[in-house]
Coordinates of C-alpha atoms and ligand atoms in Angstrom, one line a residue:
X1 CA -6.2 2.5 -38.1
X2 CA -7.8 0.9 -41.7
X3 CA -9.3 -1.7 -39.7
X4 CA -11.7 0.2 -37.6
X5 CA -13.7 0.0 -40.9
X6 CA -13.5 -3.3 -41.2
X7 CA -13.9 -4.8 -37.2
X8 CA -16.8 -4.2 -35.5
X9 CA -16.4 -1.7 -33.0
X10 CA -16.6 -4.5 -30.1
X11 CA -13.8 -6.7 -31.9
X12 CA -11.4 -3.5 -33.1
X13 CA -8.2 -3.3 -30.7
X14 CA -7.6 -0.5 -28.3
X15 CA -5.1 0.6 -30.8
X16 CA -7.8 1.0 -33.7
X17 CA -10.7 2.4 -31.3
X18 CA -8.7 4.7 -29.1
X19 CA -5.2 5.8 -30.3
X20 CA -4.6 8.7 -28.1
X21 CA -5.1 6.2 -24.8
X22 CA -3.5 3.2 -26.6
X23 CA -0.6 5.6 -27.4
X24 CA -0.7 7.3 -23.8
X25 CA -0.8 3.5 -22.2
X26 CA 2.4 2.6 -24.9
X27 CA 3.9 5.6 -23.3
X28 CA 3.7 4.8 -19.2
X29 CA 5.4 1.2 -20.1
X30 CA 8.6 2.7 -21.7
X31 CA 8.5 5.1 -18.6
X32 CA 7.9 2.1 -16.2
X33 CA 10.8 0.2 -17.9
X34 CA 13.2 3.2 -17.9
X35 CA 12.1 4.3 -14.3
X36 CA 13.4 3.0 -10.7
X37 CA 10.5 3.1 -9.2
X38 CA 10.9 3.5 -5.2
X39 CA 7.0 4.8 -4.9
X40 CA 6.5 2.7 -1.6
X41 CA 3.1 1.8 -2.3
X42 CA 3.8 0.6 -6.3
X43 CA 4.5 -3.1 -6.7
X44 CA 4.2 -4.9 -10.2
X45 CA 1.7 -7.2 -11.1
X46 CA 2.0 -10.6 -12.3
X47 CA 0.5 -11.1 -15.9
X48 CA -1.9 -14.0 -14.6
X49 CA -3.4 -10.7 -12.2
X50 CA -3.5 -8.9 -15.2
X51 CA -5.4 -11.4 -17.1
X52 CA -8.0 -11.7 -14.6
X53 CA -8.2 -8.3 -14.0
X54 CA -8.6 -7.2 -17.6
X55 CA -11.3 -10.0 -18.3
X56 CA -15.0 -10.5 -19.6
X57 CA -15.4 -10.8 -15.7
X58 CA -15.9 -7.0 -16.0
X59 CA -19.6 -7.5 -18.2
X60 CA -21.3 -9.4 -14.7
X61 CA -23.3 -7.9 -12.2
X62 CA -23.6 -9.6 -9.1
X63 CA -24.7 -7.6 -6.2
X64 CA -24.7 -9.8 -2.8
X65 CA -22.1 -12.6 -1.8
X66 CA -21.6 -16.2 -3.1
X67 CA -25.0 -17.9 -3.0
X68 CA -26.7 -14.7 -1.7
X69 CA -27.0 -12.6 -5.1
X70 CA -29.4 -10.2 -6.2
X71 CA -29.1 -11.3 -9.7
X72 CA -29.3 -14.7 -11.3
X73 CA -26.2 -16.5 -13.4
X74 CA -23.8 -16.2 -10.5
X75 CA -22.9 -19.3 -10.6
X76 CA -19.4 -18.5 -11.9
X77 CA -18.8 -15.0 -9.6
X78 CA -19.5 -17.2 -6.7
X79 CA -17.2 -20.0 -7.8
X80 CA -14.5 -17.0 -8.1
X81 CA -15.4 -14.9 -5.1
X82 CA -15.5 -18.1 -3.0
X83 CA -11.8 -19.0 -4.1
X84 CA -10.9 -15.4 -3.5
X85 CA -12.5 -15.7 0.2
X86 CA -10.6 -18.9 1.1
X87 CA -7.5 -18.0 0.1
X88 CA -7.6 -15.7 1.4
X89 CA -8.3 -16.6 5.2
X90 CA -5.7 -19.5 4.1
X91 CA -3.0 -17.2 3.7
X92 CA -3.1 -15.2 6.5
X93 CA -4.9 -17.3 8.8
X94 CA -8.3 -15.2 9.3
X95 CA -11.8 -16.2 10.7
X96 CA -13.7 -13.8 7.8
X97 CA -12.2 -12.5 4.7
X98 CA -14.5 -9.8 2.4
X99 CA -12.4 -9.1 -0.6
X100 CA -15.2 -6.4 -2.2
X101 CA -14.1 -3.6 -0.6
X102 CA -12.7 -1.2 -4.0
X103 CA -9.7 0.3 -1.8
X104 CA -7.9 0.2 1.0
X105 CA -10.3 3.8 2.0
X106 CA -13.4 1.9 1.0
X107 CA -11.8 -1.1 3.4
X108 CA -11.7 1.3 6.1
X109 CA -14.6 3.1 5.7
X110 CA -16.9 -0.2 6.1
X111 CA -14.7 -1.5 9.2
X112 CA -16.2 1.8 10.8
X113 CA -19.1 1.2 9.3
X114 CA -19.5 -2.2 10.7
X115 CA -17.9 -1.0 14.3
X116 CA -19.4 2.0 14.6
X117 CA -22.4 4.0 14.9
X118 CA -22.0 8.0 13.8
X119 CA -20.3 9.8 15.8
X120 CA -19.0 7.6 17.8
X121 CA -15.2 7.9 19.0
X122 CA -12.3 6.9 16.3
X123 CA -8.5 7.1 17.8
X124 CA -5.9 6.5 14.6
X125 CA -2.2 7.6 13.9
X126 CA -2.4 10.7 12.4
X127 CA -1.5 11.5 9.4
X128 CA 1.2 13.9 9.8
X129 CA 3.5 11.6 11.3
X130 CA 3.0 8.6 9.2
X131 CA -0.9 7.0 9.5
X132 CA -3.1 7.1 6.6
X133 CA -5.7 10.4 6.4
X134 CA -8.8 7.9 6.2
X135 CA -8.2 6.7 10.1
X136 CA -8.7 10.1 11.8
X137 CA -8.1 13.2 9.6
X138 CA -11.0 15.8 9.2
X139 CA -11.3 15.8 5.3
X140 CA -12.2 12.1 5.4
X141 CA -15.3 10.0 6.3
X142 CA -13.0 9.0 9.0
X143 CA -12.9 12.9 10.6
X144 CA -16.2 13.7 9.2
X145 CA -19.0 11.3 10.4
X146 CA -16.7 9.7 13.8
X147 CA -15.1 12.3 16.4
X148 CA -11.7 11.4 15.3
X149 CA -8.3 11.5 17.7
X150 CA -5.0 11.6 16.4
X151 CA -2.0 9.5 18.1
X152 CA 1.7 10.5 17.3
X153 CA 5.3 10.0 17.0
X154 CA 7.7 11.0 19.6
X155 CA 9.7 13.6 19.0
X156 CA 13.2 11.9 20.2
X157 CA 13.4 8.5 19.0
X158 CA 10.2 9.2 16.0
X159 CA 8.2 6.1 17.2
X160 CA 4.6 5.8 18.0
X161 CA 4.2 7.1 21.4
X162 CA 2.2 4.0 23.0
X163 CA 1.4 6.1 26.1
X164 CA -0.1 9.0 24.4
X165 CA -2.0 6.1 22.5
X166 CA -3.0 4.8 25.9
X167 CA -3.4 8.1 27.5
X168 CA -5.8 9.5 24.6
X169 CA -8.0 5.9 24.4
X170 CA -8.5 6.4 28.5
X171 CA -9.7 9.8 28.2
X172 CA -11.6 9.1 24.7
X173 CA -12.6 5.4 25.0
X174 CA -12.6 5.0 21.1
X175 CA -14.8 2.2 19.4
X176 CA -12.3 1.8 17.4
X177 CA -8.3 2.1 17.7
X178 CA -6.8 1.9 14.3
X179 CA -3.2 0.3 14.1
X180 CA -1.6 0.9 10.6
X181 CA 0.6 3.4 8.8
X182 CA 1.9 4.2 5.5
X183 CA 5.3 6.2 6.2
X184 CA 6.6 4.3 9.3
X185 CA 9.3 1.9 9.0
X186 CA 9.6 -0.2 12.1
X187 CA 6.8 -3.0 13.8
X188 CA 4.4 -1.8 15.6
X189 CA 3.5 -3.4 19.1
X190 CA 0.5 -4.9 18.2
X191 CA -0.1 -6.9 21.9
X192 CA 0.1 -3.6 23.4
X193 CA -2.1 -2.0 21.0
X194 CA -5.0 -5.3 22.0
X195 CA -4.2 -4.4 26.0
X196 CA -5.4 -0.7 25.3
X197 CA -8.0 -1.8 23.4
X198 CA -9.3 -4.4 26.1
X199 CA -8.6 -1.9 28.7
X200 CA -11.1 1.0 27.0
X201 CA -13.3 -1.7 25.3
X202 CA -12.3 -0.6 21.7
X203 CA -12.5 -3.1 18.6
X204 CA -8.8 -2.9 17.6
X205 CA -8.4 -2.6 13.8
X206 CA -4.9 -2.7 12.1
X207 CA -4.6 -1.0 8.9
X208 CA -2.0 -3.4 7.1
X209 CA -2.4 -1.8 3.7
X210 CA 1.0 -1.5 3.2
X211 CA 2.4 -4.5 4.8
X212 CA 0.2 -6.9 3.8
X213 CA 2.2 -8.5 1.8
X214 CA 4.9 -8.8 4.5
X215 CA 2.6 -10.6 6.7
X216 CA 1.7 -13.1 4.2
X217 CA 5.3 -13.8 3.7
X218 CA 5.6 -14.1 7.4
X219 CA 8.8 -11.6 7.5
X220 CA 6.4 -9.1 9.5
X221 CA 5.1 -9.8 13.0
X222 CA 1.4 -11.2 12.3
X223 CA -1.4 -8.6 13.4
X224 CA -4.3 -11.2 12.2
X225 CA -4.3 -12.8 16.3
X226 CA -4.3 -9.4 18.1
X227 CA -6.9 -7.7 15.8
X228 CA -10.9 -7.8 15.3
X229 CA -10.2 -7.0 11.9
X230 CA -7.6 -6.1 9.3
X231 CA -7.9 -4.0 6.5
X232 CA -5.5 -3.8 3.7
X233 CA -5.0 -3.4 -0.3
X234 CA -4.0 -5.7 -2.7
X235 CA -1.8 -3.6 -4.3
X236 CA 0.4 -2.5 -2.1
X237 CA 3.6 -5.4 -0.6
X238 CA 0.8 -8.0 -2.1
X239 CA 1.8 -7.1 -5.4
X240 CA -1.7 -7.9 -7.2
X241 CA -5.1 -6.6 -8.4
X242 CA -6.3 -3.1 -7.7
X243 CA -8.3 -3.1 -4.7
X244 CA -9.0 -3.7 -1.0
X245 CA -9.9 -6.4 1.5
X246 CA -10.9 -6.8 5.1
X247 CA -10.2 -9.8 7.4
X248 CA -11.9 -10.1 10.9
X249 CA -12.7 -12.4 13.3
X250 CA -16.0 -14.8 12.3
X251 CA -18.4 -13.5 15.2
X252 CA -17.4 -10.2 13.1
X253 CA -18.6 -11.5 9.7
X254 CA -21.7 -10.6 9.2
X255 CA -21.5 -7.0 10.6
X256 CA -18.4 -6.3 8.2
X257 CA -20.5 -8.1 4.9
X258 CA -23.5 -6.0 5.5
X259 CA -21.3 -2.8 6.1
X260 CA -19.3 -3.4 2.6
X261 CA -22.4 -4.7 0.5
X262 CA -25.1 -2.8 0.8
X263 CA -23.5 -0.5 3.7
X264 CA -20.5 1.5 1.8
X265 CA -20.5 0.0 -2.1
X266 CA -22.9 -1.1 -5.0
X267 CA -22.3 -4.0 -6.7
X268 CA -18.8 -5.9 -6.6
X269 CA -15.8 -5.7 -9.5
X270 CA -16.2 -9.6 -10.3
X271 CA -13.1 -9.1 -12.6
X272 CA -11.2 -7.3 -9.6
X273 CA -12.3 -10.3 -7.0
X274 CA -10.3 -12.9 -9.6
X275 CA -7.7 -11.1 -9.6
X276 CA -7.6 -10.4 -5.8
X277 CA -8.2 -14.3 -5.9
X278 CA -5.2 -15.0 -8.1
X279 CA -3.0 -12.5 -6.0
X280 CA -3.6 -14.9 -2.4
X281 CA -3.0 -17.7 -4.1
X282 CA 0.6 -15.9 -5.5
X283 CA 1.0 -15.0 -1.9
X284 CA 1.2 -18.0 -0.6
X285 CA 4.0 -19.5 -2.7
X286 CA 7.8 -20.0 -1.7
X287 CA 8.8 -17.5 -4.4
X288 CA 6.1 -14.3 -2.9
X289 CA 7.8 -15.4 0.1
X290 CA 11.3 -15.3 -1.2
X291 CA 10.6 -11.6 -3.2
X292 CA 9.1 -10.4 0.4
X293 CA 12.7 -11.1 2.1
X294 CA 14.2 -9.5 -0.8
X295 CA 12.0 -6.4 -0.4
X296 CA 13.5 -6.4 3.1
X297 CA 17.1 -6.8 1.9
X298 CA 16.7 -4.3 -1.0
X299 CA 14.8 -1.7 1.7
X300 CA 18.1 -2.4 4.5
X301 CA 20.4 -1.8 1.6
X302 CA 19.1 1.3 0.3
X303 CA 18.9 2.1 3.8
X304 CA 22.6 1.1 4.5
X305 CA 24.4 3.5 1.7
X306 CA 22.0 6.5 2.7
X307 CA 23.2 5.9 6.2
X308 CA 26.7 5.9 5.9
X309 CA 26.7 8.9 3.0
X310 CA 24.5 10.8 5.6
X311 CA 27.6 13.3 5.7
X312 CA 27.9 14.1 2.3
X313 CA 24.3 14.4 1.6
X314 CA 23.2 16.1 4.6
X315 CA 19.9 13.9 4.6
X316 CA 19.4 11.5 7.9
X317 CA 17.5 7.9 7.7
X318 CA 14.8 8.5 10.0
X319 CA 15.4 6.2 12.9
X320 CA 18.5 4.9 11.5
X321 CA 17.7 2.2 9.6
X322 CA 13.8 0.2 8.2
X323 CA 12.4 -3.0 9.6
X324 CA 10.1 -2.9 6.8
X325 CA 9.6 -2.5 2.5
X326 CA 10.5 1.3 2.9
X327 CA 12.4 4.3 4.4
X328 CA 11.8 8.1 5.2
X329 CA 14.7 10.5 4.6
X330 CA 15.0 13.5 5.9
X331 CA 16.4 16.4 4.5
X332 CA 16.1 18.9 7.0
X333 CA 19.8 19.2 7.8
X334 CA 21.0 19.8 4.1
X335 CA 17.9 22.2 4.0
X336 CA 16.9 21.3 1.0
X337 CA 13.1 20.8 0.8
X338 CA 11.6 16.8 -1.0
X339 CA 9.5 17.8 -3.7
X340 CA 12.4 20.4 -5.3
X341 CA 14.8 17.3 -5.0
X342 CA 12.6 14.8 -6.4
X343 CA 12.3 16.2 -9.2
X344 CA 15.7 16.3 -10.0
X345 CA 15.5 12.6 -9.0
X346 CA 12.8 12.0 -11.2
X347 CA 15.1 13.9 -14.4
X348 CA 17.9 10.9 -13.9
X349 CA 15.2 8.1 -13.6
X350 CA 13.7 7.7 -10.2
X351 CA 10.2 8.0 -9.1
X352 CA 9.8 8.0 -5.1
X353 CA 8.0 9.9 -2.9
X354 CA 8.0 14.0 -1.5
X355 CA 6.3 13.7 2.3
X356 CA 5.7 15.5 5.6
X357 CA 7.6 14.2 8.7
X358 CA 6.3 14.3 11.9
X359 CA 7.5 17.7 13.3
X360 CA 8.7 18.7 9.5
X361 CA 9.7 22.1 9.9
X362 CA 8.4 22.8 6.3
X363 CA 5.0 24.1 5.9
X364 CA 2.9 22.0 3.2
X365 CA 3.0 22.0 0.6
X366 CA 6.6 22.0 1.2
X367 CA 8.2 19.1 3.1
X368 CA 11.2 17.2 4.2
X369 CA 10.8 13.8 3.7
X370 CA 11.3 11.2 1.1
X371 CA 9.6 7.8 1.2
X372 CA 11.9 5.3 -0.6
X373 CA 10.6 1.7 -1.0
X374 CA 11.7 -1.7 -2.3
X375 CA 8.7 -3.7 -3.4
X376 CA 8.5 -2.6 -7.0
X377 CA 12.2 -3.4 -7.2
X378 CA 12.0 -6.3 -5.8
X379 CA 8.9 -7.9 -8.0
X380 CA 11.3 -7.0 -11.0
X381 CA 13.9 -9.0 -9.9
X382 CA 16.5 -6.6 -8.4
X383 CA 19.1 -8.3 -5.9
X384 CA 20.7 -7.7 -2.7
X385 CA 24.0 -6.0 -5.0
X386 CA 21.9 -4.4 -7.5
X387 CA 20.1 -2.7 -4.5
X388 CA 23.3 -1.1 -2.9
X389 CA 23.7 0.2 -6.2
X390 CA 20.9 1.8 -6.4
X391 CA 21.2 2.8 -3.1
X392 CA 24.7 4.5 -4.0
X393 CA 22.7 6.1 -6.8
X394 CA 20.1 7.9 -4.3
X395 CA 22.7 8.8 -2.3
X396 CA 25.3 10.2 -5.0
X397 CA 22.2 12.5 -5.8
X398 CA 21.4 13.6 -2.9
X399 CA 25.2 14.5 -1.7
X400 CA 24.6 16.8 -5.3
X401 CA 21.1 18.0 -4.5
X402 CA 19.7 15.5 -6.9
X403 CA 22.1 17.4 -9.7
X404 CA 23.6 15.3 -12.8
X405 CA 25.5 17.7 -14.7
X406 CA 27.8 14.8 -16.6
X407 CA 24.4 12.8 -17.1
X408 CA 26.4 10.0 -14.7
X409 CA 23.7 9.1 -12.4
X410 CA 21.5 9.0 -15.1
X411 CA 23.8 6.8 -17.1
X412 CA 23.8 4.4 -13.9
X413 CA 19.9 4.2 -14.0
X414 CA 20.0 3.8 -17.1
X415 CA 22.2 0.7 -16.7
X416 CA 20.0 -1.4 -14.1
X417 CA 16.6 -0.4 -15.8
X418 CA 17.8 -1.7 -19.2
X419 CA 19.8 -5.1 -17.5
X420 CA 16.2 -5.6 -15.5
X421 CA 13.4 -6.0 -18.0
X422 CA 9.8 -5.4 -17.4
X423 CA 6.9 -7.0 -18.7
X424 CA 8.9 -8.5 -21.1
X425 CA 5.3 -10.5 -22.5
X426 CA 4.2 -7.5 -23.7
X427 CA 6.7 -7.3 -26.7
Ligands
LIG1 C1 -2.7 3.1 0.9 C2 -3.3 3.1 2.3 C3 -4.7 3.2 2.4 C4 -5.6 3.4 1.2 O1 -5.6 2.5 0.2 P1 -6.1 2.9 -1.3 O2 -6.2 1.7 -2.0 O3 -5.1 3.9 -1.8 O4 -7.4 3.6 -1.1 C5 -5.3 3.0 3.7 N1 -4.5 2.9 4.7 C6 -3.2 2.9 4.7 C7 -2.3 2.7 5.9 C8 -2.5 3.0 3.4 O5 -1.2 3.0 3.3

């Protein structure tokens, strides 16, 4: 504290300015390290993202793209930007990258920029039964400024229901079909996904925010050769900087540049684009690769003991089993409703997520689902064994409504968080 005094305010520590954040930042570490955190969509991010993301990068302005700024002293952003671009169309193989867009809903807001004109006709997976609310649903740009249809589940067997997707694109003829989801848990068919698209003359976009990361890995069927474009985060199974970034075929490029910069944002977050830049080049290493097929292992073995516990705890794995990072629970048949039990889950030390199921016969807020992933898990080092642990964990919970009276499951959590050390640098 004496040293604010002393430093000038530019040079003081966020300790000295600030105490209250510094103290509130100090605070979310210990609960990151003492948490299991199965939040689907969390990963954690290397220190060299970090660095980049955390830089004097952050001072620059540089409206435009590499060698087409509106300001001068570029020089350095376009060297970075430029990396960021080829790697990555490296790592997954793409015509066009633009790695500006802020988020994944910034991604997809200038892919139907770029693809469509207002009003035009938008056909996603709706968000109710696993798709993401900014490809068709009415409180987003997606529902507001398109006419927005929603494709869905089937009620038997809880996969997408490729002739209603069909059906609804012959009697809608979208401009754009949006293939993507965020609580789903098997492949989607992406070849016949590009036949209905053909078939109605839609541009075919697949929203791979959430398995972006599998598909660098190559443990995912790759989207990039069926698709005009891809849109995805950074964050998500990539595991890096905070942001968004859309791939698309070349012919595709300048439409999707012009609809990101000046269509949808301002100027660019230089120190974001390095650290997007540092992320590809993580992602396309033997060890990304190798913590991608542990993801998998860690999401089949969470899957595994919730399966064969599904007795005692009353709580089904949707479709049986994940082909993916995560899995959906339901509780319907122990009639407990998610965000009641979550947060008895979150007293013994696990973060995860409450959700709506397709056909959930809660009414929101209330809801039946839980979303379990492995890719946070998985970037701190956790095992095949250390998964079915934690796995036995969920599911011991669950079989007692998410109730520790002896402090046990806590006790257990407590165990794996403290063997499993996070950010470790930072001491
Ligand atoms: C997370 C997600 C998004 C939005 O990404 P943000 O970075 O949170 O804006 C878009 N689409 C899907 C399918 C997602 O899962």
């Amino acid at each position: 504290m004496a040293s604010l005094e002393h430093a000038h305010p530019f040079e003081a520590s966020l300790a000295d300015i600030d105490p209250e954040i510094s103290a509130a930042i100090d605070s979310e570490l210990a609960r990151q390290r003492s948490t299991l955190d199965l939040v689907a969509s969390e990963s954690v991010p290397p220190r060299a993202v970090l660095e980049a993301q955390g830089s004097i990068l952050t001072a620059k302005y540089a409206d435009g793209y590499p060698g087409q700024r509106t300001y001068d002293t570029c020089e350095w952003i376009d060297e970075i930007e430029s990396l960021a671009i080829g790697r990555a169309k490296a790592v997954f193989g793409a015509g066009h990258a633009n790695v500006q867009p802020y988020s994944g809903a910034s991604a997809n807001a200038a892919v139907l920029h770029a693809l469509c004109e207002p009003g035009d006709v938008v056909l996603g997976f709706d968000f109710a039964h696993g798709g993401h609310p900014t490809q068709c649903d009415k409180e987003t740009f997606a529902g507001r400024y398109y006419r927005a249809f929603a494709y869905h589940v089937r009620r038997g067997d809880r996969l997408v229901d490729m002739d209603e997707v069909e059906m609804l694109a012959r009697a809608h003829r979208p401009k754009v079909l949006f293939a993507g989801w965020s609580c789903y848990t098997r492949h989607l068919d992406f070849a016949r996904f590009r036949e209905i698209a053909d078939e109605v003359g839609a541009a075919l976009v697949v929203d791979m925010a959430h398995f972006a990361g599998l598909v660098a890995a190559k443990v995912h069927p790759d989207p990039v050769p069926f698709a005009d474009a891809c849109t995805m985060t950074v964050h998500k199974t990539l595991g890096g900087a905070r942001g968004g970034a859309i791939l698309c075929r070349a012919e595709l490029a300048e439409r999707v540049d012009a609809a990101v910069y000046p269509g949808e944002q301002g100027c660019p977050l230089p120190h974001v684009i390095a650290a997007k830049a540092v992320t590809f080049k993580l992602a396309g290493t033997e060890a990304f690769r190798e913590r991608m097929r542990r993801t998998l292992e860690g999401a089949r073995a969470i899957a595994e003991a919730l399966v064969e516990a599904e007795e005692r705890t009353g709580a089904s794995v949707v479709t049986g089993g994940t082909d993916v990072h995560q899995l959906l629970v339901d509780l319907a048949p122990s009639g407990r409703e998610a965000w009641a039990t979550l947060r008895r889950l979150n007293e013994i030390g696990i973060s995860a997520n409450a959700v709506s199921l397709a056909y959930d016969r809660l009414a929101e807020p209330a809801c039946s689902g839980l979303r379990f992933g492995a890719t946070a898990l998985a970037s701190r080092g956790f095992d095949r064994e250390q998964f079915g642990e934690v796995g036995r964990i969920v599911a011991d919970a669950l079989a007692n409504g998410g109730e520790d009276p002896d402090g046990s499951l806590a006790g257990r959590v407590a165990e794996l968080t403290s063997e499993m050390s996070l950010y470790r640098y930072l001491d």
